[in-house]
């Protein structure tokens, strides 16, 4: 059973929006927020595991979290399976496309933007970005025709 990452006593009810640790009460959140280190999900081994450790954390210790910690049951409908994420990482087609410096810059712009929605609207006007998004979607959400294996 999971316990609050601040007091280690009771089950957590909440999740810090900045660093995603789970806590049980307003009191624990107030204790936590002064030392909170906002983080992004980072892959330690592409295609194998996605996790992050805060400044004082270790892969096995305090301050660490995984992709599963970011999602709860309510997010299930928007979740892409780990197997499909792995397919994205294994796609030679995507790897080839990601070598394009212009696409790299577009992705960096989106990642660093404060207004993600506005930035996404702007980069979706770029044919290269649209091609990248389409290729990702074909892997993650293939059409029925793409799901059918050729008959031998």
Short mmCIF file of N, CA and C in Angstrom, two decimals, residues 42-135:
data_model
loop_
_atom_site.label_atom_id
_atom_site.label_comp_id
_atom_site.label_asym_id
_atom_site.label_seq_id
_atom_site.Cartn_x
_atom_site.Cartn_y
_atom_site.Cartn_z
N UNK A 42 11.73 11.62 -17.94
CA UNK A 42 12.94 11.39 -18.71
C UNK A 42 13.17 9.90 -18.82
N UNK A 43 13.53 9.43 -19.98
CA UNK A 43 13.82 8.01 -20.16
C UNK A 43 15.26 7.73 -19.81
N UNK A 44 15.48 6.79 -18.93
CA UNK A 44 16.84 6.42 -18.57
C UNK A 44 17.40 5.42 -19.57
N UNK A 45 16.54 4.66 -20.19
CA UNK A 45 16.93 3.70 -21.22
C UNK A 45 15.82 3.71 -22.26
N UNK A 46 16.00 4.45 -23.37
CA UNK A 46 14.90 4.62 -24.31
C UNK A 46 14.23 3.31 -24.69
N UNK A 47 12.91 3.31 -24.64
CA UNK A 47 12.13 2.14 -25.02
C UNK A 47 12.02 1.09 -23.94
N UNK A 48 12.70 1.29 -22.80
CA UNK A 48 12.64 0.29 -21.75
C UNK A 48 11.96 0.81 -20.50
N UNK A 49 12.41 1.94 -19.97
CA UNK A 49 11.74 2.45 -18.79
C UNK A 49 11.75 3.95 -18.81
N UNK A 50 10.68 4.53 -18.31
CA UNK A 50 10.59 5.97 -18.20
C UNK A 50 10.47 6.30 -16.72
N UNK A 51 11.44 7.06 -16.21
CA UNK A 51 11.39 7.42 -14.80
C UNK A 51 12.20 8.68 -14.60
N UNK A 52 12.10 9.23 -13.40
CA UNK A 52 12.87 10.41 -13.07
C UNK A 52 13.17 10.39 -11.58
N UNK A 53 14.32 10.89 -11.24
CA UNK A 53 14.68 11.07 -9.84
C UNK A 53 14.99 12.53 -9.63
N UNK A 54 14.45 13.10 -8.56
CA UNK A 54 14.73 14.49 -8.21
C UNK A 54 16.20 14.65 -7.85
N UNK A 55 16.59 15.87 -7.49
CA UNK A 55 17.99 16.15 -7.21
C UNK A 55 18.58 15.25 -6.14
N UNK A 56 17.79 14.93 -5.13
CA UNK A 56 18.30 14.11 -4.03
C UNK A 56 17.92 12.64 -4.15
N UNK A 57 17.24 12.29 -5.23
CA UNK A 57 16.74 10.93 -5.36
C UNK A 57 17.72 10.02 -6.09
N UNK A 58 17.48 8.75 -5.93
CA UNK A 58 18.24 7.74 -6.65
C UNK A 58 17.22 6.84 -7.33
N UNK A 59 17.62 6.03 -8.32
CA UNK A 59 16.64 5.18 -8.98
C UNK A 59 15.83 4.30 -8.04
N UNK A 60 16.38 3.96 -6.89
CA UNK A 60 15.65 3.11 -5.95
C UNK A 60 15.14 3.88 -4.74
N UNK A 61 15.43 5.18 -4.68
CA UNK A 61 15.18 5.88 -3.43
C UNK A 61 14.15 6.97 -3.50
N UNK A 62 14.14 7.75 -2.47
CA UNK A 62 13.20 8.84 -2.30
C UNK A 62 13.37 9.87 -3.42
N UNK A 63 12.28 10.47 -3.82
CA UNK A 63 12.32 11.51 -4.84
C UNK A 63 12.19 10.99 -6.25
N UNK A 64 11.96 9.70 -6.42
CA UNK A 64 11.85 9.11 -7.75
C UNK A 64 10.41 8.81 -8.09
N UNK A 65 10.09 8.83 -9.38
CA UNK A 65 8.76 8.48 -9.83
C UNK A 65 8.84 7.91 -11.23
N UNK A 66 7.80 7.24 -11.62
CA UNK A 66 7.75 6.63 -12.94
C UNK A 66 6.52 7.14 -13.69
N UNK A 67 6.39 6.75 -14.93
CA UNK A 67 5.24 7.17 -15.73
C UNK A 67 3.94 6.76 -15.05
N UNK A 68 3.89 5.58 -14.47
CA UNK A 68 2.67 5.11 -13.80
C UNK A 68 2.26 6.06 -12.69
N UNK A 69 3.24 6.72 -12.02
CA UNK A 69 2.91 7.66 -10.96
C UNK A 69 2.18 8.89 -11.50
N UNK A 70 2.39 9.19 -12.78
CA UNK A 70 1.77 10.38 -13.37
C UNK A 70 0.31 10.14 -13.74
N UNK A 71 -0.05 8.90 -13.89
CA UNK A 71 -1.37 8.57 -14.40
C UNK A 71 -2.19 7.87 -13.34
N UNK A 72 -3.47 8.18 -13.30
CA UNK A 72 -4.35 7.36 -12.49
C UNK A 72 -5.44 6.79 -13.37
N UNK A 73 -6.34 6.07 -12.77
CA UNK A 73 -7.34 5.35 -13.54
C UNK A 73 -8.14 6.26 -14.46
N UNK A 74 -8.37 7.51 -14.06
CA UNK A 74 -9.15 8.44 -14.86
C UNK A 74 -8.46 8.77 -16.19
N UNK A 75 -7.15 8.60 -16.25
CA UNK A 75 -6.39 8.92 -17.45
C UNK A 75 -6.36 7.76 -18.43
N UNK A 76 -6.93 6.63 -18.09
CA UNK A 76 -6.83 5.41 -18.89
C UNK A 76 -7.21 5.61 -20.35
N UNK A 77 -8.25 6.38 -20.62
CA UNK A 77 -8.70 6.54 -22.00
C UNK A 77 -7.71 7.32 -22.85
N UNK A 78 -6.88 8.15 -22.24
CA UNK A 78 -5.90 8.93 -22.98
C UNK A 78 -4.51 8.29 -22.97
N UNK A 79 -4.38 7.17 -22.32
CA UNK A 79 -3.07 6.54 -22.15
C UNK A 79 -2.68 5.75 -23.39
N UNK A 80 -1.43 5.91 -23.81
CA UNK A 80 -0.86 5.12 -24.89
C UNK A 80 -0.12 3.97 -24.21
N UNK A 81 -0.36 2.76 -24.66
CA UNK A 81 0.25 1.60 -24.00
C UNK A 81 1.77 1.66 -24.13
N UNK A 82 2.42 1.04 -23.16
CA UNK A 82 3.88 1.00 -23.16
C UNK A 82 4.40 0.32 -24.44
N UNK A 83 3.70 -0.71 -24.91
CA UNK A 83 4.12 -1.41 -26.12
C UNK A 83 4.10 -0.48 -27.32
N UNK A 84 3.08 0.37 -27.41
CA UNK A 84 3.01 1.30 -28.54
C UNK A 84 4.06 2.39 -28.41
N UNK A 85 4.34 2.83 -27.19
CA UNK A 85 5.42 3.80 -27.00
C UNK A 85 6.76 3.19 -27.42
N UNK A 86 6.93 1.93 -27.11
CA UNK A 86 8.15 1.23 -27.49
C UNK A 86 8.26 1.16 -29.02
N UNK A 87 7.13 0.94 -29.70
CA UNK A 87 7.13 0.92 -31.17
C UNK A 87 7.58 2.26 -31.75
N UNK A 88 7.18 3.35 -31.09
CA UNK A 88 7.64 4.67 -31.55
C UNK A 88 9.16 4.75 -31.48
N UNK A 89 9.71 4.28 -30.37
CA UNK A 89 11.16 4.32 -30.19
C UNK A 89 11.92 3.40 -31.14
N UNK A 90 11.27 2.35 -31.61
CA UNK A 90 11.91 1.38 -32.50
C UNK A 90 11.74 1.73 -33.98
N UNK A 91 10.91 2.71 -34.30
CA UNK A 91 10.61 3.03 -35.68
C UNK A 91 11.80 3.71 -36.38
N UNK A 92 12.35 3.02 -37.38
CA UNK A 92 13.45 3.60 -38.16
C UNK A 92 12.95 4.80 -38.96
N UNK A 93 11.71 4.75 -39.38
CA UNK A 93 11.10 5.86 -40.12
C UNK A 93 11.10 7.13 -39.26
N UNK A 94 10.68 7.01 -38.00
CA UNK A 94 10.68 8.17 -37.10
C UNK A 94 12.10 8.61 -36.79
N UNK A 95 12.98 7.67 -36.55
CA UNK A 95 14.37 8.03 -36.26
C UNK A 95 14.98 8.83 -37.40
N UNK A 96 14.68 8.41 -38.60
CA UNK A 96 15.19 9.12 -39.78
C UNK A 96 14.63 10.55 -39.82
N UNK A 97 13.35 10.66 -39.59
CA UNK A 97 12.71 11.98 -39.60
C UNK A 97 13.25 12.87 -38.49
N UNK A 98 13.53 12.30 -37.34
CA UNK A 98 14.03 13.07 -36.20
C UNK A 98 15.47 13.57 -36.39
N UNK A 99 16.14 13.13 -37.43
CA UNK A 99 17.49 13.64 -37.72
C UNK A 99 17.43 15.03 -38.38
N UNK A 100 16.25 15.43 -38.80
CA UNK A 100 16.07 16.72 -39.46
C UNK A 100 16.23 17.85 -38.44
N UNK A 101 17.21 18.74 -38.62
CA UNK A 101 17.44 19.83 -37.65
C UNK A 101 16.23 20.76 -37.48
N UNK A 102 15.48 20.97 -38.56
CA UNK A 102 14.31 21.84 -38.46
C UNK A 102 13.24 21.19 -37.57
N UNK A 103 13.01 19.91 -37.71
CA UNK A 103 12.05 19.21 -36.85
C UNK A 103 12.55 19.22 -35.41
N UNK A 104 13.82 19.01 -35.21
CA UNK A 104 14.38 19.05 -33.86
C UNK A 104 14.09 20.40 -33.21
N UNK A 105 14.26 21.48 -33.98
CA UNK A 105 14.01 22.82 -33.45
C UNK A 105 12.53 23.02 -33.13
N UNK A 106 11.66 22.51 -34.00
CA UNK A 106 10.22 22.63 -33.75
C UNK A 106 9.83 21.89 -32.47
N UNK A 107 10.36 20.69 -32.27
CA UNK A 107 10.05 19.92 -31.07
C UNK A 107 10.59 20.61 -29.82
N UNK A 108 11.77 21.17 -29.92
CA UNK A 108 12.35 21.91 -28.80
C UNK A 108 11.51 23.14 -28.47
N UNK A 109 11.02 23.82 -29.50
CA UNK A 109 10.16 24.98 -29.30
C UNK A 109 8.89 24.60 -28.54
N UNK A 110 8.27 23.50 -28.93
CA UNK A 110 7.06 23.04 -28.24
C UNK A 110 7.39 22.67 -26.80
N UNK A 111 8.47 21.94 -26.61
CA UNK A 111 8.84 21.48 -25.28
C UNK A 111 9.11 22.65 -24.33
N UNK A 112 9.72 23.70 -24.82
CA UNK A 112 10.10 24.82 -23.97
C UNK A 112 9.04 25.92 -23.88
N UNK A 113 7.97 25.81 -24.63
CA UNK A 113 6.95 26.86 -24.67
C UNK A 113 6.17 26.94 -23.37
N UNK A 114 5.86 28.16 -22.95
CA UNK A 114 4.99 28.33 -21.79
C UNK A 114 3.55 28.07 -22.20
N UNK A 115 3.17 28.54 -23.38
CA UNK A 115 1.82 28.31 -23.91
C UNK A 115 1.90 27.18 -24.92
N UNK A 116 1.77 25.95 -24.42
CA UNK A 116 1.88 24.78 -25.29
C UNK A 116 0.79 24.77 -26.36
N UNK A 117 -0.44 25.15 -25.98
CA UNK A 117 -1.55 25.11 -26.92
C UNK A 117 -1.30 26.06 -28.10
N UNK A 118 -0.91 27.28 -27.82
CA UNK A 118 -0.65 28.25 -28.88
C UNK A 118 0.53 27.83 -29.75
N UNK A 119 1.55 27.30 -29.12
CA UNK A 119 2.73 26.86 -29.86
C UNK A 119 2.39 25.68 -30.75
N UNK A 120 1.59 24.75 -30.23
CA UNK A 120 1.18 23.59 -31.04
C UNK A 120 0.37 24.05 -32.25
N UNK A 121 -0.51 25.01 -32.07
CA UNK A 121 -1.29 25.52 -33.20
C UNK A 121 -0.35 26.08 -34.27
N UNK A 122 0.69 26.77 -33.83
CA UNK A 122 1.63 27.37 -34.77
C UNK A 122 2.47 26.31 -35.49
N UNK A 123 3.02 25.35 -34.75
CA UNK A 123 3.88 24.35 -35.39
C UNK A 123 3.09 23.36 -36.25
N UNK A 124 1.80 23.21 -35.96
CA UNK A 124 0.97 22.33 -36.79
C UNK A 124 0.73 22.93 -38.18
N UNK A 125 1.17 24.15 -38.40
CA UNK A 125 1.11 24.77 -39.72
C UNK A 125 2.34 24.38 -40.55
N UNK A 126 3.32 23.80 -39.90
CA UNK A 126 4.56 23.38 -40.57
C UNK A 126 4.37 21.98 -41.15
N UNK A 127 4.51 21.82 -42.47
CA UNK A 127 4.31 20.50 -43.08
C UNK A 127 5.19 19.40 -42.47
N UNK A 128 6.42 19.74 -42.10
CA UNK A 128 7.33 18.75 -41.52
C UNK A 128 6.80 18.25 -40.18
N UNK A 129 6.26 19.14 -39.36
CA UNK A 129 5.73 18.75 -38.06
C UNK A 129 4.47 17.90 -38.24
N UNK A 130 3.64 18.28 -39.20
CA UNK A 130 2.42 17.50 -39.49
C UNK A 130 2.81 16.10 -39.95
N UNK A 131 3.83 15.99 -40.78
CA UNK A 131 4.30 14.68 -41.22
C UNK A 131 4.78 13.85 -40.03
N UNK A 132 5.51 14.47 -39.12
CA UNK A 132 5.99 13.79 -37.92
C UNK A 132 4.81 13.30 -37.08
N UNK A 133 3.84 14.18 -36.84
CA UNK A 133 2.66 13.81 -36.05
C UNK A 133 1.88 12.68 -36.71
N UNK A 134 1.73 12.75 -38.03
CA UNK A 134 1.01 11.70 -38.75
C UNK A 134 1.71 10.35 -38.64
N UNK A 135 3.03 10.37 -38.75
CA UNK A 135 3.77 9.10 -38.64
C UNK A 135 3.66 8.51 -37.24
#
